[in-house]
Amino acid sequence: MKSFNTEQHNHSTAESGVAYNISDPTKNVDEDGREKRTGTWLTASAHIITAVIGSGVLSLAWAIAQLGWIAGISILLIFSFITYFTSTMLADCYRAPDPVTGKRNYTYMEVVQAYLGGRKVQLCGVAQYGNLIGITVGYTITASISLVAVGKANCYHDKGKQADCSVSNYPYMAVFGIIQVILSQIPNFHKLSFLSIMAAVMSFTYATIGIGLAISYVAVGRVGKTSITGTAVGVDVTAAQKIWRSFQAVGDIAFAYAYATVLIEIQDTLRSSPAENKAMKRASLVGVSTTTFFYILCGCMGYAAFGSAAPGDFLTDFGFYEPYWLIDFANACIAAHLIGAYQVFAQPIFQFVEKKCNRNYPDNKFITAEYSVNVPVLGKFNISLFRLVWRTAYVVVTTVVAMIFPFFNAILGLIGAASFWPLTVYFPVEMHIAQTKIKKYSARWIALKMMCYVCLIVSLLAAAGSIAGLISSVKTYKPFRTVHA
């Protein structure tokens, strides 16, 4: 095992926290001294799809059931357009001041610092990293629910739908955590492409299975009660429930598209030819179009199959019971997808902390030293003791939090409400205005500001709906019992 110090062995850039010798022609590096980026619009699309198409795609039938055919589909399309529109603005801000030849910014916070500065940088950090931490905890819970559903599907098949098939989530959370401890040693986003492609395939698979099962229900005439306005007051829900659930449904749809949290980190994996902003815009178009297609299919076919009684997730909530082996496979795909998605959202946290520590303690060998280890069959790997300890500790903490607060998924809507507006709308619009020097009170300036205010109102309403849902979850929560999806 060979030890070397990443801060002293080579020349390094102050920004990266990773060292490369720019003057050495044998080193494959970019103009900023970092390892040469090899990502393409295709790998970026895989990252986006992994980040956007979560298991929440299967809950869109519930969202459309609250809103109805017209409002549900319209809101899906509106938010897909807003997400793509603002993502193109954010892609242009990766380099500053020029989107093609300017200096690279490696994180969302650095982009905000370059264009806006001041306290807005801290606001961005709180929104981004708070959201990322919440998502990693939520994914731990959701993955365990999917794995539990596999065992329950077999139980229901053998003993009938009325059988008590409760299974503890905790062992599955622990297994998920162990897997994440291993995968967290992947050093950075640049090495995640294979994992994101696998996760994207898994997301397509279980979404397709969900759509196929819903279509089969509709084809044989097992259709639910649907309407233009969704759930009916006085029949399906009370007036208060209609209001709060509608707000929550709008929020679910809006936040289902939000991947701005990791957009800059994804763009930083792209090679510089063609220009990163051009490739990222193409990847965003492919990613958002693909997810919108699946969202509409899942939402509409699920609503058609179950009507106003659409479950929160028609795979883990057992909207379907048979064929049980297909339900098992779909839930296994959800868990596999979340294994990759966890890393997509955790890597920015890992790199933020490690860069800070490298910058603040450049002479601390525990933090900066790496060890070259030969692993049989797999080859040579560089291992950092600090990375091993810190990342393992993070995974352990998120797993323990998931075990303590298994209703934490209800909090994710609130975290999403707090982060969607600043990260997906406000900062991209403000930086676009600053970059392109849009004249104040011009028609374009007014239109962009109006979009910001409308999205802010939507976020506030969604937050209110999420709080109502959280209160309901806390009231019905029973400790030491299996938590259903």
Coordinates of C-alpha atoms in Angstrom, one line a residue:
M1 CA 0.0 0.0 0.0
K2 CA 1.5 3.3 -1.1
S3 CA 0.8 6.6 0.5
F4 CA 0.9 10.0 -1.1
N5 CA -0.2 13.5 -0.2
T6 CA -2.6 15.1 -2.7
E7 CA -1.7 18.6 -1.6
Q8 CA 2.1 18.2 -1.8
H9 CA 2.6 15.6 -4.5
N10 CA 1.5 17.9 -7.4
H11 CA 0.5 21.4 -8.2
S12 CA -3.2 21.9 -7.4
T13 CA -5.7 24.6 -8.0
A14 CA -7.1 26.4 -4.9
E15 CA -10.6 25.7 -5.9
S16 CA -10.5 22.0 -6.5
G17 CA -9.1 20.4 -3.4
V18 CA -7.8 17.8 -5.8
A19 CA -4.3 17.9 -7.2
Y20 CA -3.0 17.4 -10.8
N21 CA 0.3 18.4 -12.4
I22 CA -0.8 20.7 -15.2
S23 CA 2.7 21.0 -16.7
D24 CA 3.2 17.2 -16.9
P25 CA 2.1 16.1 -20.4
T26 CA 1.4 12.6 -19.2
K27 CA -1.4 13.8 -17.0
N28 CA -4.8 13.9 -18.6
V29 CA -6.2 17.1 -17.3
D30 CA -8.5 20.1 -18.2
E31 CA -7.5 23.7 -18.3
D32 CA -8.3 24.2 -14.6
G33 CA -5.9 21.4 -13.6
R34 CA -8.6 18.9 -12.7
E35 CA -8.9 15.4 -14.1
K36 CA -10.1 15.6 -17.7
R37 CA -13.9 15.5 -17.8
T38 CA -15.3 12.9 -20.2
G39 CA -19.1 13.3 -19.7
T40 CA -21.4 13.8 -22.6
W41 CA -25.0 14.9 -22.9
L42 CA -26.0 11.2 -22.8
T43 CA -24.3 10.6 -19.4
A44 CA -25.7 13.9 -18.1
S45 CA -29.2 12.8 -19.3
A46 CA -28.8 9.6 -17.2
H47 CA -27.8 11.7 -14.2
I48 CA -30.9 13.9 -14.7
I49 CA -33.3 11.0 -15.2
T50 CA -31.8 9.3 -12.1
A51 CA -32.3 12.5 -10.1
V52 CA -35.8 13.3 -11.4
I53 CA -37.6 10.1 -12.0
G54 CA -37.8 8.9 -8.4
S55 CA -40.2 6.4 -7.0
G56 CA -42.5 9.4 -6.6
V57 CA -43.5 8.9 -10.2
L58 CA -45.8 6.2 -9.0
S59 CA -47.6 8.7 -6.7
L60 CA -48.6 11.0 -9.6
A61 CA -51.9 9.1 -10.0
W62 CA -52.8 10.2 -6.5
A63 CA -51.8 13.8 -7.4
I64 CA -54.0 13.8 -10.6
A65 CA -56.8 12.3 -8.6
Q66 CA -56.8 15.3 -6.3
L67 CA -56.7 17.8 -9.2
G68 CA -58.7 16.1 -12.0
W69 CA -57.9 15.6 -15.6
I70 CA -57.6 19.2 -16.8
A71 CA -55.7 20.8 -13.9
G72 CA -53.6 17.7 -13.2
I73 CA -52.2 17.4 -16.8
S74 CA -52.0 21.2 -17.2
I75 CA -49.9 21.6 -14.1
L76 CA -47.6 18.7 -15.1
L77 CA -46.9 20.4 -18.5
I78 CA -46.5 23.9 -16.9
F79 CA -43.9 22.7 -14.5
S80 CA -42.0 20.7 -17.0
F81 CA -41.7 23.9 -19.1
I82 CA -40.6 26.0 -16.1
T83 CA -38.0 23.4 -15.1
Y84 CA -36.5 23.2 -18.6
F85 CA -36.6 27.0 -19.0
T86 CA -34.8 27.7 -15.8
S87 CA -32.4 24.9 -16.3
T88 CA -31.1 26.4 -19.5
M89 CA -30.5 29.7 -17.6
L90 CA -28.6 27.8 -14.9
A91 CA -26.6 25.9 -17.5
D92 CA -25.4 29.2 -19.0
C93 CA -24.1 30.3 -15.5
Y94 CA -21.7 27.3 -15.0
R95 CA -18.9 29.5 -16.4
A96 CA -18.7 33.2 -15.5
P97 CA -18.8 35.8 -16.8
D98 CA -19.1 34.2 -20.3
P99 CA -21.1 31.0 -20.6
V100 CA -18.5 29.4 -23.0
T101 CA -15.1 30.9 -22.2
G102 CA -15.5 32.1 -18.6
K103 CA -14.1 30.6 -15.4
R104 CA -15.7 27.3 -14.3
N105 CA -17.8 27.2 -11.1
Y106 CA -17.9 23.7 -9.6
T107 CA -20.9 24.0 -7.3
Y108 CA -24.2 25.8 -7.2
M109 CA -22.9 28.0 -4.3
E110 CA -19.9 29.1 -6.4
V111 CA -22.2 30.0 -9.3
V112 CA -24.3 32.2 -7.0
Q113 CA -21.1 33.7 -5.5
A114 CA -19.9 34.6 -9.0
Y115 CA -23.1 36.3 -10.2
L116 CA -24.9 37.5 -7.1
G117 CA -22.6 37.3 -4.0
G118 CA -23.5 38.5 -0.5
R119 CA -25.9 36.7 1.8
K120 CA -27.6 35.0 -1.2
V121 CA -24.7 32.5 -1.2
Q122 CA -25.5 31.4 2.3
L123 CA -29.2 31.2 1.4
C124 CA -28.3 29.0 -1.5
G125 CA -26.2 26.7 0.7
V126 CA -28.9 26.3 3.3
A127 CA -31.5 25.5 0.6
Q128 CA -29.3 23.2 -1.4
Y129 CA -27.6 21.1 1.3
G130 CA -30.7 21.0 3.5
N131 CA -32.6 19.6 0.6
L132 CA -29.9 17.1 -0.2
I133 CA -29.7 15.8 3.3
G134 CA -33.4 15.4 3.5
I135 CA -33.5 13.5 0.2
T136 CA -30.8 11.0 1.3
V137 CA -32.8 10.3 4.5
G138 CA -36.0 10.0 2.5
Y139 CA -34.5 7.7 0.0
T140 CA -33.3 5.4 2.8
I141 CA -36.9 5.1 4.0
T142 CA -38.4 4.7 0.5
A143 CA -35.9 2.0 -0.4
S144 CA -36.7 0.0 2.7
I145 CA -40.5 0.4 2.0
S146 CA -39.9 -1.1 -1.5
L147 CA -37.9 -4.0 -0.1
V148 CA -40.6 -4.7 2.5
A149 CA -43.2 -4.7 -0.3
V150 CA -41.4 -7.6 -1.9
G151 CA -41.9 -9.8 1.2
K152 CA -45.5 -8.5 1.6
A153 CA -46.4 -9.3 -2.0
N154 CA -45.3 -12.9 -1.5
C155 CA -47.2 -13.1 1.8
Y156 CA -50.4 -11.7 0.2
H157 CA -50.0 -14.2 -2.7
D158 CA -49.8 -17.1 -0.3
K159 CA -52.2 -16.1 2.5
G160 CA -54.6 -13.7 0.8
K161 CA -55.1 -9.9 0.7
Q162 CA -56.6 -9.8 4.3
A163 CA -53.6 -11.5 5.9
D164 CA -51.4 -9.7 8.4
C165 CA -48.2 -9.4 6.4
S166 CA -46.4 -6.7 8.5
V167 CA -42.6 -6.7 8.2
S168 CA -40.1 -4.5 10.0
N169 CA -38.4 -1.8 7.8
Y170 CA -35.3 -1.6 10.0
P171 CA -33.2 -4.5 8.7
Y172 CA -33.8 -3.3 5.1
M173 CA -32.7 0.2 6.1
A174 CA -29.5 -1.3 7.6
V175 CA -28.8 -3.2 4.4
F176 CA -29.4 -0.1 2.3
G177 CA -27.0 1.8 4.6
I178 CA -24.2 -0.8 4.3
I179 CA -24.5 -0.7 0.5
Q180 CA -24.3 3.1 0.6
V181 CA -21.2 3.0 2.8
I182 CA -19.4 1.0 0.1
L183 CA -20.7 3.1 -2.8
S184 CA -19.9 6.3 -1.0
Q185 CA -16.2 5.6 -1.5
I186 CA -16.6 6.5 -5.2
P187 CA -14.5 9.6 -5.1
N188 CA -16.6 12.1 -7.1
F189 CA -19.4 12.7 -9.6
H190 CA -17.2 12.0 -12.5
K191 CA -17.0 8.3 -11.5
L192 CA -20.8 7.9 -11.1
S193 CA -21.8 7.5 -14.7
F194 CA -22.2 3.7 -14.6
L195 CA -24.3 3.9 -11.4
S196 CA -26.6 6.6 -12.9
I197 CA -27.1 4.7 -16.1
M198 CA -28.0 1.6 -14.1
A199 CA -30.4 3.7 -11.9
A200 CA -32.0 5.3 -15.0
V201 CA -32.7 1.9 -16.5
M202 CA -34.2 0.8 -13.2
S203 CA -36.5 3.8 -13.1
F204 CA -37.7 3.2 -16.7
T205 CA -38.3 -0.4 -15.8
Y206 CA -40.5 0.1 -12.7
A207 CA -42.3 3.0 -14.3
T208 CA -43.1 0.9 -17.3
I209 CA -44.3 -1.9 -15.2
G210 CA -46.6 0.5 -13.3
I211 CA -47.9 1.9 -16.5
G212 CA -48.4 -1.6 -18.0
L213 CA -50.3 -2.8 -15.0
A214 CA -52.6 0.2 -15.0
I215 CA -53.3 -0.2 -18.7
S216 CA -54.1 -3.9 -18.1
Y217 CA -56.7 -2.8 -15.5
V218 CA -58.3 -0.3 -17.9
A219 CA -58.2 -2.8 -20.8
V220 CA -60.3 -5.4 -18.8
G221 CA -62.8 -2.7 -17.7
R222 CA -61.5 -2.3 -14.1
V223 CA -61.7 1.5 -14.2
G224 CA -62.1 3.9 -11.3
K225 CA -64.4 6.9 -10.9
T226 CA -62.7 9.9 -12.6
S227 CA -63.8 13.4 -13.3
I228 CA -62.6 16.7 -14.7
T229 CA -62.2 18.2 -11.2
G230 CA -60.8 15.2 -9.4
T231 CA -62.0 14.0 -5.9
A232 CA -65.5 15.2 -5.1
V233 CA -66.2 17.2 -2.0
G234 CA -68.8 15.5 0.2
V235 CA -68.3 12.2 -1.5
D236 CA -64.5 11.4 -1.5
V237 CA -63.2 14.1 0.7
T238 CA -64.3 17.0 2.9
A239 CA -63.9 20.6 1.7
A240 CA -60.9 21.1 3.9
Q241 CA -59.3 17.9 2.7
K242 CA -59.9 18.9 -0.9
I243 CA -58.0 22.2 -0.4
W244 CA -55.0 20.8 1.5
R245 CA -54.7 17.7 -0.8
S246 CA -54.8 19.9 -3.9
F247 CA -52.0 22.1 -2.5
Q248 CA -50.0 19.0 -1.7
A249 CA -50.6 17.5 -5.1
V250 CA -49.4 20.7 -6.8
G251 CA -46.3 20.6 -4.6
D252 CA -45.7 16.9 -5.4
I253 CA -45.8 17.7 -9.2
A254 CA -43.6 20.8 -8.9
F255 CA -40.9 19.1 -6.8
A256 CA -41.0 15.9 -8.9
Y257 CA -39.2 18.0 -11.5
A258 CA -36.6 19.7 -9.3
Y259 CA -33.1 18.6 -10.2
A260 CA -31.5 22.1 -10.1
T261 CA -30.0 21.1 -6.7
V262 CA -27.4 19.0 -8.5
L263 CA -27.5 20.5 -12.0
I264 CA -24.1 22.4 -11.7
E265 CA -22.4 19.3 -10.2
I266 CA -23.8 17.3 -13.2
Q267 CA -22.6 19.9 -15.7
D268 CA -19.1 19.8 -14.1
T269 CA -18.7 16.2 -15.4
L270 CA -19.1 17.3 -19.1
R271 CA -16.2 17.6 -21.5
S272 CA -15.6 21.1 -22.8
S273 CA -16.2 20.2 -26.5
P274 CA -19.0 20.9 -27.4
A275 CA -19.4 23.7 -24.9
E276 CA -20.7 22.5 -21.6
N277 CA -23.8 24.8 -21.6
K278 CA -24.8 23.5 -25.0
A279 CA -24.5 19.8 -24.0
M280 CA -26.3 20.5 -20.7
K281 CA -29.2 22.2 -22.4
R282 CA -29.6 19.2 -24.7
A283 CA -29.4 16.8 -21.7
S284 CA -32.0 18.9 -19.8
L285 CA -34.3 18.7 -22.8
V286 CA -33.9 14.9 -23.1
G287 CA -34.2 14.4 -19.3
V288 CA -37.3 16.7 -18.8
S289 CA -39.0 15.4 -21.9
T290 CA -38.5 11.8 -21.0
T291 CA -39.7 12.3 -17.4
T292 CA -42.7 14.3 -18.5
F293 CA -43.7 11.5 -20.9
F294 CA -43.5 8.9 -18.1
Y295 CA -45.2 11.3 -15.6
I296 CA -48.2 11.8 -17.8
L297 CA -48.5 8.1 -18.6
C298 CA -48.1 7.0 -15.0
G299 CA -50.4 9.7 -13.6
C300 CA -53.1 9.4 -16.2
M301 CA -53.2 5.6 -16.5
G302 CA -53.0 5.2 -12.7
Y303 CA -55.9 7.7 -12.3
A304 CA -57.9 5.9 -15.0
A305 CA -57.4 2.6 -13.2
F306 CA -58.1 3.6 -9.7
G307 CA -60.0 6.9 -10.0
S308 CA -60.5 8.9 -6.8
A309 CA -59.2 6.0 -4.8
A310 CA -55.8 6.1 -6.3
P311 CA -53.2 5.1 -3.7
G312 CA -50.2 7.2 -2.8
D313 CA -47.9 4.7 -4.6
F314 CA -49.7 2.0 -6.6
L315 CA -46.8 -0.5 -6.3
T316 CA -45.7 -0.2 -2.6
D317 CA -49.3 0.6 -1.5
F318 CA -50.5 -2.4 -3.3
G319 CA -52.9 -0.9 -5.8
F320 CA -51.9 -4.1 -7.6
Y321 CA -51.5 -7.5 -6.0
E322 CA -51.0 -9.8 -9.0
P323 CA -48.9 -11.0 -10.7
Y324 CA -47.0 -11.0 -7.5
W325 CA -43.6 -11.8 -9.1
L326 CA -43.9 -8.7 -11.3
I327 CA -44.7 -6.6 -8.3
D328 CA -41.6 -8.1 -6.6
F329 CA -39.5 -7.2 -9.6
A330 CA -40.8 -3.7 -9.9
N331 CA -40.2 -3.0 -6.2
A332 CA -36.7 -4.5 -6.5
C333 CA -36.1 -2.0 -9.3
I334 CA -37.2 0.9 -7.2
A335 CA -34.7 -0.1 -4.5
A336 CA -31.9 -0.5 -7.1
H337 CA -32.8 2.9 -8.6
L338 CA -32.7 4.6 -5.1
I339 CA -29.2 3.0 -4.5
G340 CA -27.9 5.1 -7.4
A341 CA -30.1 8.1 -6.7
Y342 CA -28.8 8.3 -3.2
Q343 CA -25.3 8.8 -4.5
V344 CA -26.3 11.4 -7.0
F345 CA -27.7 13.6 -4.2
A346 CA -25.0 12.7 -1.6
Q347 CA -21.9 13.4 -3.7
P348 CA -22.4 17.3 -3.6
I349 CA -22.5 17.0 0.2
F350 CA -19.4 14.8 0.3
Q351 CA -17.4 17.1 -2.0
F352 CA -18.5 20.3 -0.2
V353 CA -17.2 19.1 3.1
E354 CA -14.0 17.5 1.7
K355 CA -13.1 20.6 -0.2
K356 CA -13.6 22.8 2.9
C357 CA -11.4 20.5 4.9
N358 CA -8.7 20.3 2.3
R359 CA -8.6 24.1 2.0
N360 CA -8.6 24.7 5.8
Y361 CA -6.2 21.9 6.8
P362 CA -3.7 21.5 3.8
D363 CA -1.0 20.0 6.1
N364 CA -3.1 17.4 7.8
K365 CA -2.1 14.1 6.4
F366 CA -5.3 12.4 7.7
I367 CA -7.3 14.7 5.5
T368 CA -5.1 15.0 2.4
A369 CA -3.2 11.7 2.2
E370 CA -4.4 9.0 -0.1
Y371 CA -3.3 5.4 -0.3
S372 CA -2.9 3.3 -3.4
V373 CA -4.4 -0.2 -2.9
N374 CA -4.3 -3.1 -5.2
V375 CA -7.6 -4.9 -5.1
P376 CA -7.6 -8.4 -6.7
V377 CA -9.5 -8.6 -10.0
L378 CA -10.7 -4.9 -9.7
G379 CA -7.3 -3.3 -9.9
K380 CA -5.8 -0.3 -8.2
F381 CA -7.8 2.1 -6.1
N382 CA -6.9 5.3 -4.2
I383 CA -8.3 5.3 -0.7
S384 CA -8.5 8.4 1.6
L385 CA -8.9 7.7 5.4
F386 CA -10.7 10.9 5.8
R387 CA -13.1 10.1 3.0
L388 CA -13.6 6.7 4.4
V389 CA -14.4 7.9 7.9
W390 CA -16.4 11.0 7.0
R391 CA -18.6 9.4 4.3
T392 CA -19.2 6.3 6.4
A393 CA -20.3 8.5 9.3
Y394 CA -22.7 10.5 7.1
V395 CA -24.4 7.3 5.8
V396 CA -24.7 5.9 9.3
V397 CA -26.3 9.1 10.6
T398 CA -28.8 9.3 7.7
T399 CA -29.7 5.7 8.2
V400 CA -30.2 6.1 12.0
V401 CA -32.3 9.3 11.4
A402 CA -34.5 7.3 8.9
M403 CA -35.0 4.6 11.6
I404 CA -35.9 7.1 14.3
F405 CA -38.3 9.1 12.1
P406 CA -39.8 6.7 9.6
F407 CA -42.5 9.2 8.7
F408 CA -39.7 11.6 7.6
N409 CA -41.0 11.3 4.0
A410 CA -43.8 13.6 5.0
I411 CA -41.2 16.2 5.9
L412 CA -39.6 16.0 2.4
G413 CA -42.5 17.9 0.9
L414 CA -41.8 20.7 3.3
I415 CA -38.1 20.6 2.6
G416 CA -38.9 20.6 -1.1
A417 CA -41.2 23.6 -0.7
A418 CA -38.4 25.5 1.0
S419 CA -35.9 24.7 -1.7
F420 CA -37.8 24.5 -4.9
W421 CA -38.4 28.2 -5.3
P422 CA -34.9 29.5 -4.6
L423 CA -33.0 26.8 -6.4
T424 CA -35.2 26.0 -9.4
V425 CA -36.6 29.5 -10.1
Y426 CA -35.3 32.4 -8.1
F427 CA -31.5 32.0 -8.4
P428 CA -31.5 30.9 -12.1
V429 CA -33.7 33.9 -13.0
E430 CA -31.7 36.4 -11.0
M431 CA -28.4 35.1 -12.4
H432 CA -29.7 35.2 -15.9
I433 CA -30.8 38.8 -15.4
A434 CA -27.3 39.7 -14.1
Q435 CA -25.5 37.7 -16.8
T436 CA -27.4 39.1 -19.8
K437 CA -27.9 42.6 -18.2
I438 CA -31.6 42.7 -18.8
K439 CA -32.9 46.2 -18.4
K440 CA -35.0 46.8 -15.3
Y441 CA -38.8 47.1 -16.0
S442 CA -38.4 45.9 -19.5
A443 CA -41.0 43.5 -20.8
R444 CA -38.6 40.5 -20.4
W445 CA -37.6 41.6 -16.9
I446 CA -41.3 42.0 -15.8
A447 CA -42.2 38.5 -17.3
L448 CA -39.3 36.8 -15.5
K449 CA -40.2 38.5 -12.2
M450 CA -43.8 37.6 -12.5
M451 CA -42.9 33.9 -13.0
C452 CA -40.8 34.1 -9.8
Y453 CA -43.7 35.5 -7.8
V454 CA -46.2 33.0 -9.1
C455 CA -43.8 30.1 -8.3
L456 CA -43.2 31.6 -4.8
I457 CA -46.9 31.5 -4.2
V458 CA -47.1 27.9 -5.4
S459 CA -44.3 26.9 -3.1
L460 CA -45.9 28.6 -0.1
L461 CA -49.2 26.8 -0.8
A462 CA -47.4 23.5 -1.3
A463 CA -45.6 24.1 2.0
A464 CA -49.0 24.6 3.7
G465 CA -50.3 21.3 2.2
S466 CA -47.1 19.5 3.3
I467 CA -47.4 20.8 6.9
A468 CA -51.0 19.5 7.0
G469 CA -49.8 16.1 5.7
L470 CA -47.0 16.0 8.2
I471 CA -49.4 16.7 11.1
S472 CA -51.6 13.9 9.9
S473 CA -48.6 11.5 9.7
V474 CA -47.4 12.4 13.2
K475 CA -50.9 11.8 14.6
T476 CA -51.3 8.4 13.0
Y477 CA -47.7 7.3 13.6
K478 CA -47.2 4.2 15.8
P479 CA -43.7 3.5 16.9
F480 CA -42.2 0.0 16.4
R481 CA -44.7 -0.9 13.8
T482 CA -44.1 -1.3 10.1
V483 CA -44.5 2.0 8.3
H484 CA -46.5 1.7 5.2
A485 CA -45.6 3.8 2.1

